[in-house]
mmCIF file of C-alpha atoms and ligand atoms in Angstrom:
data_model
loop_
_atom_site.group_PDB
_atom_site.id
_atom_site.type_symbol
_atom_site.label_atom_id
_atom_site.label_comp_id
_atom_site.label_asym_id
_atom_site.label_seq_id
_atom_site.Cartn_x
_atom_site.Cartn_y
_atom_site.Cartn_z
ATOM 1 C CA UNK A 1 131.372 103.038 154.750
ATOM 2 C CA UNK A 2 127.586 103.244 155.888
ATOM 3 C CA UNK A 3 127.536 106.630 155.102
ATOM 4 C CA UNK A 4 129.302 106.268 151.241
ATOM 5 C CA UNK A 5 127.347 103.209 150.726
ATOM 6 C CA UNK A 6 123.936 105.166 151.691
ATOM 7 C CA UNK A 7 124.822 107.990 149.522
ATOM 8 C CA UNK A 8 125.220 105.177 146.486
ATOM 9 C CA UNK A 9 124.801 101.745 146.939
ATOM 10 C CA UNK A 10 127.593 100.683 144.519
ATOM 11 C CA UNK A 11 130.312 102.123 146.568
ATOM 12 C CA UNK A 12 130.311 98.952 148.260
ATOM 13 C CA UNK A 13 131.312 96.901 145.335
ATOM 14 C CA UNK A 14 133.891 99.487 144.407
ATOM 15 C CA UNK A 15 135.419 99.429 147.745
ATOM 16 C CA UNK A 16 135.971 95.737 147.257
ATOM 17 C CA UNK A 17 137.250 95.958 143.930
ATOM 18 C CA UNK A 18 139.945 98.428 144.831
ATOM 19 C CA UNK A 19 140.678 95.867 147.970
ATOM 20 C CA UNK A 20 141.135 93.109 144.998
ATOM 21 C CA UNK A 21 142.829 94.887 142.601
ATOM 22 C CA UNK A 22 145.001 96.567 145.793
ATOM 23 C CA UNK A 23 146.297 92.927 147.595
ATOM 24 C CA UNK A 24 146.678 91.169 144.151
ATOM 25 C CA UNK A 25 149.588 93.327 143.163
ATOM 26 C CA UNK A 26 152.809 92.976 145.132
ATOM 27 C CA UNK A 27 150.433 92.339 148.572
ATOM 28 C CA UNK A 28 148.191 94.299 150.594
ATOM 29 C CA UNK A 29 150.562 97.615 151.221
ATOM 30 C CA UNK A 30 148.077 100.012 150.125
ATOM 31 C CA UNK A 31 150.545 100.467 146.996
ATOM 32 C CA UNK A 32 147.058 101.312 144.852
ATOM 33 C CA UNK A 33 146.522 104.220 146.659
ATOM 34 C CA UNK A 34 149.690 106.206 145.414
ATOM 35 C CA UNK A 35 149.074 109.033 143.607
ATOM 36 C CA UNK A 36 152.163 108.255 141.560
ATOM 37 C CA UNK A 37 152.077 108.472 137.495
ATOM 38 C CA UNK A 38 154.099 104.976 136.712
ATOM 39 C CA UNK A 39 151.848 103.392 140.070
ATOM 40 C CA UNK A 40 149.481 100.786 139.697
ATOM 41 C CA UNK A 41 146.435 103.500 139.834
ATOM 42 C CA UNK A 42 147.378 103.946 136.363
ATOM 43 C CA UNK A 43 147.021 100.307 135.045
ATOM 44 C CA UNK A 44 144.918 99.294 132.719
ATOM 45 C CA UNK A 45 142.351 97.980 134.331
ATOM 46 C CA UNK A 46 142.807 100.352 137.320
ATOM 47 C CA UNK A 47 142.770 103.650 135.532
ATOM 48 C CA UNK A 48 139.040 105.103 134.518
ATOM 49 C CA UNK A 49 137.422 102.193 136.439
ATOM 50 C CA UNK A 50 139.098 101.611 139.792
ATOM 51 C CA UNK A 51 136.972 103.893 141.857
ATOM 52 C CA UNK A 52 136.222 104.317 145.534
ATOM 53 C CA UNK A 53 139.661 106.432 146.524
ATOM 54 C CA UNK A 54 138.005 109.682 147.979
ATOM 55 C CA UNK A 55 136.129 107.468 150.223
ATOM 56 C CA UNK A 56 139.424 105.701 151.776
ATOM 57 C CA UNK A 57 140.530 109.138 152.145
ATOM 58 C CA UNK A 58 137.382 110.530 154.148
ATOM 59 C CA UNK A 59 138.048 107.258 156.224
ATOM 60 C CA UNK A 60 141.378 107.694 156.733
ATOM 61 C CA UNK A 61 141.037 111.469 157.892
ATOM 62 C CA UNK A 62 138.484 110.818 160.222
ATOM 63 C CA UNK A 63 140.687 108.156 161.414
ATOM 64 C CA UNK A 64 143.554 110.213 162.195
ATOM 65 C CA UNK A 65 141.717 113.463 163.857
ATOM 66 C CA UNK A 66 140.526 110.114 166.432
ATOM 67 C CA UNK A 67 143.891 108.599 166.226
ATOM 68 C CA UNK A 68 146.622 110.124 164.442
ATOM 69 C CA UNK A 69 149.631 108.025 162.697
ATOM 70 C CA UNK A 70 148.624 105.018 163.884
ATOM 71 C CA UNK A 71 146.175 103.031 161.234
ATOM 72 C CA UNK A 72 147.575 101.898 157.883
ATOM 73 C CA UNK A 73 145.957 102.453 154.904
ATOM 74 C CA UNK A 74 146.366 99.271 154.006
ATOM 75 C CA UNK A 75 144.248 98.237 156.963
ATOM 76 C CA UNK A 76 141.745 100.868 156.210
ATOM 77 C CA UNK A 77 141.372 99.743 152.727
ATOM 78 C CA UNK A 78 140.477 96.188 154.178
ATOM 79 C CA UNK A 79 138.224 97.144 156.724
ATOM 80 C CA UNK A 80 136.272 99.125 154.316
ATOM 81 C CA UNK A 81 136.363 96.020 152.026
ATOM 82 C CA UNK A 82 134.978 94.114 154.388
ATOM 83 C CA UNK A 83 132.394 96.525 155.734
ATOM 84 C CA UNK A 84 131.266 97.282 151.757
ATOM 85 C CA UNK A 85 130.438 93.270 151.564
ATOM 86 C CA UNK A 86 128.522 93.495 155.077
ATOM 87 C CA UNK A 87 126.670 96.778 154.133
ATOM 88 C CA UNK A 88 125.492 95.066 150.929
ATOM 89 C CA UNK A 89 124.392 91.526 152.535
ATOM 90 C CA UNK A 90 122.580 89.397 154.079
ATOM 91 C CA UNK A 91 125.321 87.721 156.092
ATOM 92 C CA UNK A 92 128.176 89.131 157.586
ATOM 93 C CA UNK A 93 130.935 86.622 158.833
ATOM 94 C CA UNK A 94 134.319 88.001 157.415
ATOM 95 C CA UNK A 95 136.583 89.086 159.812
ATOM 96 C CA UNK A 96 138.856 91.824 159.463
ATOM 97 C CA UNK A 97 141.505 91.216 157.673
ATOM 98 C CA UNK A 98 143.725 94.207 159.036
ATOM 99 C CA UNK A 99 147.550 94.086 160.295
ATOM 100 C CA UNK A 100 149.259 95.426 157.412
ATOM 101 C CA UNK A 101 150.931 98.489 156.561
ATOM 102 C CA UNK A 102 152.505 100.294 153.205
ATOM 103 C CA UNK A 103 153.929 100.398 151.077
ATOM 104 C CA UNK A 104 156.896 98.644 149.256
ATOM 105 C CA UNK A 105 156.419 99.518 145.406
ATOM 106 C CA UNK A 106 153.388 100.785 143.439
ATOM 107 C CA UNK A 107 153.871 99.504 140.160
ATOM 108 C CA UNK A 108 151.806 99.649 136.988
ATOM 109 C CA UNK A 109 153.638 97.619 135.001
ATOM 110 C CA UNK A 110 153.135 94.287 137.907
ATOM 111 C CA UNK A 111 149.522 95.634 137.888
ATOM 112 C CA UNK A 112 149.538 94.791 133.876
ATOM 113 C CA UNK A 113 150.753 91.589 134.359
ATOM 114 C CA UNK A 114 148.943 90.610 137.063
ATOM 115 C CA UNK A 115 145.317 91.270 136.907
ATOM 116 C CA UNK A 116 143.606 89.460 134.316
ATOM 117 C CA UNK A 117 141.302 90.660 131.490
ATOM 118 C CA UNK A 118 137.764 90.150 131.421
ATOM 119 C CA UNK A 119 138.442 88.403 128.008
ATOM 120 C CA UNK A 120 140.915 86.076 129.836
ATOM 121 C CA UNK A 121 140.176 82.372 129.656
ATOM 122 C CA UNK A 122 139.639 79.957 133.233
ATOM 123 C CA UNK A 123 142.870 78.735 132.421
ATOM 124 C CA UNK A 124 144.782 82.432 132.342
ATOM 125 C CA UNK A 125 142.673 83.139 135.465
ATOM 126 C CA UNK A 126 143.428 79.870 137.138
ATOM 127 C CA UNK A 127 147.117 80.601 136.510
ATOM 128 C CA UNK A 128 147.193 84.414 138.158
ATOM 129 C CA UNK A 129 145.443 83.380 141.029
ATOM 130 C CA UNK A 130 147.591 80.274 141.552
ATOM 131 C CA UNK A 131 150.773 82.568 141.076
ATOM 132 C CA UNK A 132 149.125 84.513 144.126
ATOM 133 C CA UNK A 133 149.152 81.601 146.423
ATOM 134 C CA UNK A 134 145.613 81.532 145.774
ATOM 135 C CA UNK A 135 143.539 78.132 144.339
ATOM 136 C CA UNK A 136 141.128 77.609 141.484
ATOM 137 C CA UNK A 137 138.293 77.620 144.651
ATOM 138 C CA UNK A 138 139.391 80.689 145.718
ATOM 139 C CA UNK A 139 139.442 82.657 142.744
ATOM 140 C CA UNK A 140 135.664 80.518 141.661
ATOM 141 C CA UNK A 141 133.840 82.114 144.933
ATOM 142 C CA UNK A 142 135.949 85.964 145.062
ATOM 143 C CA UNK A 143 134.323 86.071 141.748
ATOM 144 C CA UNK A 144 131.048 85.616 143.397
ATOM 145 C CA UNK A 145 131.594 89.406 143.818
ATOM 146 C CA UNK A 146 130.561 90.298 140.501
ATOM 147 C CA UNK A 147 126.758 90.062 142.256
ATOM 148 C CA UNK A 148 127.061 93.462 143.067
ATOM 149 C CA UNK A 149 129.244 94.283 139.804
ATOM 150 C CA UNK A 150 128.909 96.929 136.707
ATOM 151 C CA UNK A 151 130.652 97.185 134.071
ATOM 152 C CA UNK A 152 129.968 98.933 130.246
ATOM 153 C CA UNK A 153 128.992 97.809 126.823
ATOM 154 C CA UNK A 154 132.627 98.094 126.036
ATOM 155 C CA UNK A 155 133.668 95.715 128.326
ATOM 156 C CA UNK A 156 130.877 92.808 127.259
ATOM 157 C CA UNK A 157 130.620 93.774 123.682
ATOM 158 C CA UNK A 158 132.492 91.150 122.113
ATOM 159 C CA UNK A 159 130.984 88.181 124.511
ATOM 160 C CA UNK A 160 127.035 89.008 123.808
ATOM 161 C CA UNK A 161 127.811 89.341 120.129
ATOM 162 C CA UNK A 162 130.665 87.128 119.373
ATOM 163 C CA UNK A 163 130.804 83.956 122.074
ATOM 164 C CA UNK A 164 128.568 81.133 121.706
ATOM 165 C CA UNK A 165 127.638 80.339 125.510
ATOM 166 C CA UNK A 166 125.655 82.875 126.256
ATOM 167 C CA UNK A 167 121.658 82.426 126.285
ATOM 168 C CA UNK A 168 120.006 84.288 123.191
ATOM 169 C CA UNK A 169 117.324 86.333 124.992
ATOM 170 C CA UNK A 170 120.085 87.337 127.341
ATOM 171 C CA UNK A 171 122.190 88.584 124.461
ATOM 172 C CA UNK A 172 118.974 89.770 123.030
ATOM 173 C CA UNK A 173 118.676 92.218 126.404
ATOM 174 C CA UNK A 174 121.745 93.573 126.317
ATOM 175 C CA UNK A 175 122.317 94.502 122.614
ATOM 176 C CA UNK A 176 119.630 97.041 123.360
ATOM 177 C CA UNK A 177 121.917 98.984 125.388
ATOM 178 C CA UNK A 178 125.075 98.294 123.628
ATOM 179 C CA UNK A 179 125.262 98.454 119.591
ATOM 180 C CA UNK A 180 127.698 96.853 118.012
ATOM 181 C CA UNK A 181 129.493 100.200 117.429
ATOM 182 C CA UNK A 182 129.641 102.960 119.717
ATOM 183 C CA UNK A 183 128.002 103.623 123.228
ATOM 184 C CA UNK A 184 131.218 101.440 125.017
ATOM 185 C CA UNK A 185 130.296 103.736 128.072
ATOM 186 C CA UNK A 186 126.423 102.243 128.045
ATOM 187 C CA UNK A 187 126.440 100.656 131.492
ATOM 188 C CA UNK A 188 125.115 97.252 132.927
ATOM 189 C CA UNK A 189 124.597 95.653 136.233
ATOM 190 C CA UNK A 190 125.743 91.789 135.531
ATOM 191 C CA UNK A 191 122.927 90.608 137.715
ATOM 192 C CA UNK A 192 119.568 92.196 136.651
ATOM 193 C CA UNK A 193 117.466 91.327 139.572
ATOM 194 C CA UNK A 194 119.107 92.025 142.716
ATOM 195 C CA UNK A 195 122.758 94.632 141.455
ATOM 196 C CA UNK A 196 122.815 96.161 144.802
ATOM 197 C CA UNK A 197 122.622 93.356 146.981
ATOM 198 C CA UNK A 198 125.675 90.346 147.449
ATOM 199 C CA UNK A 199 124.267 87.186 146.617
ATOM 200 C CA UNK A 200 124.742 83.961 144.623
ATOM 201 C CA UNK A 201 123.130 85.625 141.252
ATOM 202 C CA UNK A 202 126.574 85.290 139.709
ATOM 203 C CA UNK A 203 126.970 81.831 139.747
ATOM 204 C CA UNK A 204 122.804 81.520 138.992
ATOM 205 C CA UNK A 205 123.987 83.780 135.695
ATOM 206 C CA UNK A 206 126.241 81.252 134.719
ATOM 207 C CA UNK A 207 124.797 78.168 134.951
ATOM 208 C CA UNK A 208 122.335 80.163 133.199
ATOM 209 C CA UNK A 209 124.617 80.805 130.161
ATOM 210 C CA UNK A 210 123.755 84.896 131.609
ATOM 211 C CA UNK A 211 127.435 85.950 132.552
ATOM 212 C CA UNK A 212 127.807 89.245 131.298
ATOM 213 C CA UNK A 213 131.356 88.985 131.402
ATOM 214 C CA UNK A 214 133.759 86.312 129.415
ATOM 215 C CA UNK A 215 135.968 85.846 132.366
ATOM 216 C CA UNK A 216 132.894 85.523 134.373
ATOM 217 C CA UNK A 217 131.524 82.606 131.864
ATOM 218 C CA UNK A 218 134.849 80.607 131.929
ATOM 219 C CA UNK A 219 133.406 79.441 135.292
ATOM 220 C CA UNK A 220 130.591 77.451 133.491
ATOM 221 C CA UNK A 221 131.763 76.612 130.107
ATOM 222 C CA UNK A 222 132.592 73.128 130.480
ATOM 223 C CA UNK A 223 135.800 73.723 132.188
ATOM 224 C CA UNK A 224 137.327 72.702 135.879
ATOM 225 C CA UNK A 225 134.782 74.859 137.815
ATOM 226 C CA UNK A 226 131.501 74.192 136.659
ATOM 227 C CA UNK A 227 130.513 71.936 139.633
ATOM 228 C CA UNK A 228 131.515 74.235 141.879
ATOM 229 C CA UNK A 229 130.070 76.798 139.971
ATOM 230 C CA UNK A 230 126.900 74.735 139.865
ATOM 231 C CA UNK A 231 127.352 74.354 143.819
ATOM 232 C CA UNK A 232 127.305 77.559 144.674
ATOM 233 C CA UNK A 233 124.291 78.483 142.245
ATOM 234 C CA UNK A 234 121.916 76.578 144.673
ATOM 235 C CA UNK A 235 123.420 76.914 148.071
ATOM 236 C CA UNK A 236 124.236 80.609 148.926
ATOM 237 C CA UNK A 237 125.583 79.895 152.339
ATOM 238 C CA UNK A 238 128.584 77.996 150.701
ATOM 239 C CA UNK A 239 129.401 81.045 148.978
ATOM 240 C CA UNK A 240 129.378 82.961 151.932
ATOM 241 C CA UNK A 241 131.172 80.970 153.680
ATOM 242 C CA UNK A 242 133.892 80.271 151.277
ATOM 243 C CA UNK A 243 133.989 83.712 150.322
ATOM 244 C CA UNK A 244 134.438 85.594 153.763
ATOM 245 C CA UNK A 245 137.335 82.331 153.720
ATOM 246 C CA UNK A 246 138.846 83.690 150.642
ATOM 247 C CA UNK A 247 138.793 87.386 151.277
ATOM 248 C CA UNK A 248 140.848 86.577 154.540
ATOM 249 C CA UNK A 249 143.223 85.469 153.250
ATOM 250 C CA UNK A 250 143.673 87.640 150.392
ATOM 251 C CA UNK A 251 144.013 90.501 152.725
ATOM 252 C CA UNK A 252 146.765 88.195 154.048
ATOM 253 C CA UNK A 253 149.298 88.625 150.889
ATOM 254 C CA UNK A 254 152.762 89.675 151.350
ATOM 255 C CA UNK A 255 151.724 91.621 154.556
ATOM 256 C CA UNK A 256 154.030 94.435 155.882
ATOM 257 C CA UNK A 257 154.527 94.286 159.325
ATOM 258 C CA UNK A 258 156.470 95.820 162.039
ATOM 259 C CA UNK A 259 158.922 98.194 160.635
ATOM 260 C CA UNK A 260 158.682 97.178 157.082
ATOM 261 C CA UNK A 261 156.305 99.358 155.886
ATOM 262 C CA UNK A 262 154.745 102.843 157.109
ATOM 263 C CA UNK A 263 151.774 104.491 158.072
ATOM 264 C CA UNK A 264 151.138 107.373 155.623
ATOM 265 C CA UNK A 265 149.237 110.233 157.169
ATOM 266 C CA UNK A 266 147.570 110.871 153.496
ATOM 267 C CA UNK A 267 147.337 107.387 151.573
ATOM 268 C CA UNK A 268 148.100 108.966 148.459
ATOM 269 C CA UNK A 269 151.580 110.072 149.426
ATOM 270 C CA UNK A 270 154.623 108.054 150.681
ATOM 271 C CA UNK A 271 155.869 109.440 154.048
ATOM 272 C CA UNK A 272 158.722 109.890 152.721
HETATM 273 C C1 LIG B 301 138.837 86.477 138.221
HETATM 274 C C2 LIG B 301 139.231 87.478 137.518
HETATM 275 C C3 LIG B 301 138.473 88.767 137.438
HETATM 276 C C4 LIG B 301 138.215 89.472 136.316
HETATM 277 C C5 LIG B 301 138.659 89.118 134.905
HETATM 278 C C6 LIG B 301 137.435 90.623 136.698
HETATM 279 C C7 LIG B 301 136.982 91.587 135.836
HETATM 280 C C8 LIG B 301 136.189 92.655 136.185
HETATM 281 C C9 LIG B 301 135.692 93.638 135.270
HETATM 282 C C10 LIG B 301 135.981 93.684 133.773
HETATM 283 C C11 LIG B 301 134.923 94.504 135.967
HETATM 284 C C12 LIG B 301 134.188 95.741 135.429
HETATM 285 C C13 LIG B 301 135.046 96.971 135.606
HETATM 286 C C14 LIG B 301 134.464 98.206 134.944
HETATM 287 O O1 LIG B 301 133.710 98.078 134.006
HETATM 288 O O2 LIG B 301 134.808 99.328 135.396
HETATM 289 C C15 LIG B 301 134.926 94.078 137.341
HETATM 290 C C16 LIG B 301 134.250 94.708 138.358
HETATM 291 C C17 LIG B 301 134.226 94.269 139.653
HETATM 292 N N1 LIG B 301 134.978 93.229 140.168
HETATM 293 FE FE1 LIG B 301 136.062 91.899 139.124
HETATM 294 N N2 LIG B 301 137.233 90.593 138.051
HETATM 295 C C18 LIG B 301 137.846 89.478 138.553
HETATM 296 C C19 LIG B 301 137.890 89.090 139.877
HETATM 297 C C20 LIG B 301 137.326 89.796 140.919
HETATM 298 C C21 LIG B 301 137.513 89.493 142.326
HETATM 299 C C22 LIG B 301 138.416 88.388 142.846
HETATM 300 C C23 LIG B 301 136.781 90.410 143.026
HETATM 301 C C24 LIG B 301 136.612 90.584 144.526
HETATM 302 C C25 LIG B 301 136.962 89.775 145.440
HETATM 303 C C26 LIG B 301 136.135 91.269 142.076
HETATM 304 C C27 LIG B 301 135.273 92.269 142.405
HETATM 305 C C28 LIG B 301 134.693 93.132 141.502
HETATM 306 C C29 LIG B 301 133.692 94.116 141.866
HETATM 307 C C30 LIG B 301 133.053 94.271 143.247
HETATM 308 C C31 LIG B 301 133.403 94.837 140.708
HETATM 309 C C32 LIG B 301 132.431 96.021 140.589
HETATM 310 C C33 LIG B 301 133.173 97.327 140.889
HETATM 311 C C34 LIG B 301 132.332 98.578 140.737
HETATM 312 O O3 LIG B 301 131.150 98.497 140.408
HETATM 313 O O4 LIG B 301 132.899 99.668 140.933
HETATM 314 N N3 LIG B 301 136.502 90.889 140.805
HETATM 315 N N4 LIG B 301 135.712 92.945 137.450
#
């Protein structure tokens, strides 16, 4: 991970995205992985913007010339996850969240239903999270990952030009790189100052009325979460406290252990 994160610095945040987007559908197995057609690589909000798999697979192969058939993917994919936060921080508490193998199903239709859309509102979000086992806190400080978070013009168009809570000179900044038509592939970091490194900036953005994304702004828009959202805009060890909290257990949906899952030897194949 040093070595991916050195050769770009937003491999990190990928990595961690993947991890998300990986444990949120049907558990931590590793399922995203798959190189399957109806898998969950090719959801919607997987396919052309999940990114980060030739890295698990450089891990993974050095792991098994030192070690063969022995570490999951699914346990690689969370050690990178939490190595990609530590690379990219100041603080570094999370522990691994390993001890799960894959994989049960990979499926893109569960990966449509499940992850939400960065034009969901709090109380959509709320709802998939809660679904998860996981509580409005939770999901208010995982998003705290968006620090180190880019997205494209596409993806923000309709909140800069068409939602009210957003600050004008903010909007003002980012129309410049994405018109009203065309240019959906402009990107954007969502936090100008410091995109590379994992702070509190999101929640600062927020309170701010400077949340790039509409998901991101449900968290200060009047709603359940604005205190905590105001919280962690002003204390930074909260959030990384909470947050190493919530990433454990994450990586700690629907594990498979023992014999109910297997250790591929390539993580895009099923042993079988
Ligand atoms: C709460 C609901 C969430 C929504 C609606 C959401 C939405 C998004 C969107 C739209 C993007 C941009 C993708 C792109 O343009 O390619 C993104 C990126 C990202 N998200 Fe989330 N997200 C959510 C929760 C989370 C959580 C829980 C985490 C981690 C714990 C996370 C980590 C990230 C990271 C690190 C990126 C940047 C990835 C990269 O640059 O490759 N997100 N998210």
């Amino acid at each position: 991970m040093a070595q991916a994160v050195n050769m770009e610095p937003r491999m990190g945040a990928s990595i961690v995205r993947l991890f998300f987007h990986e444990c949120f559908v049907n558990g931590c197995d590793a399922s995203i992985l798959l190189d399957e057609t109806t898998g969950e690589k090719n959801a919607f909000r997987n396919r052309n913007s999940a990114r980060g798999y030739e890295v698990v697979d450089a891990i993974k192969s050095n792991v098994e010339a030192a070690c063969p058939a022995t570490v999951s993917c699914a346990d690689i994919l969370a050690l990178a996850a939490r190595d990609g936060v530590a690379l990219v921080t100041w603080w570094s508490n999370m522990d691994g969240s390993a001890g799960s193998s894959g994989c049960q199903d990979s499926s893109q239709a569960d990966a449509n239903r499940d992850l939400s859309s960065f034009s969901a509102s709090l109380s959509d979000i709320i709802s998939k999270f809660k679904a998860k086992g996981l509580s409005a806190r939770d999901m208010t400080v995982l998003s705290g990952a968006h620090t180190i978070c880019q997205t494209a013009c596409g993806t923000f168009r309709s909140h800069i030009y068409g939602d009210t809570d957003v600050d004008s000179s903010f909007a003002a900044l980012r129309k410049q790189n994405c018109p009203f038509t065309g240019g959906d592939g402009n990107p954007a970091p969502l936090d100008l100052q410091t995109p590379n490194r994992f702070d509190n900036s999101n929640y600062r953005n927020v309170v701010d009325k400077k949340g790039l994304l509409h998901s991101d702004q449900e968290l200060f828009d009047g709603g359940s979460q604005d205190s905590l959202a105001r919280l962690y805009s002003t204390n930074g060890a909260a959030v990384a406290r909470d947050f190493a909290a919530a990433m454990v257990k994450m990586g700690a949906l629907s594990p498979l252990t023992g014999t109910m899952g297997e250790i591929r030897l390539n993580c895009r194949r099923r042993v079988t």
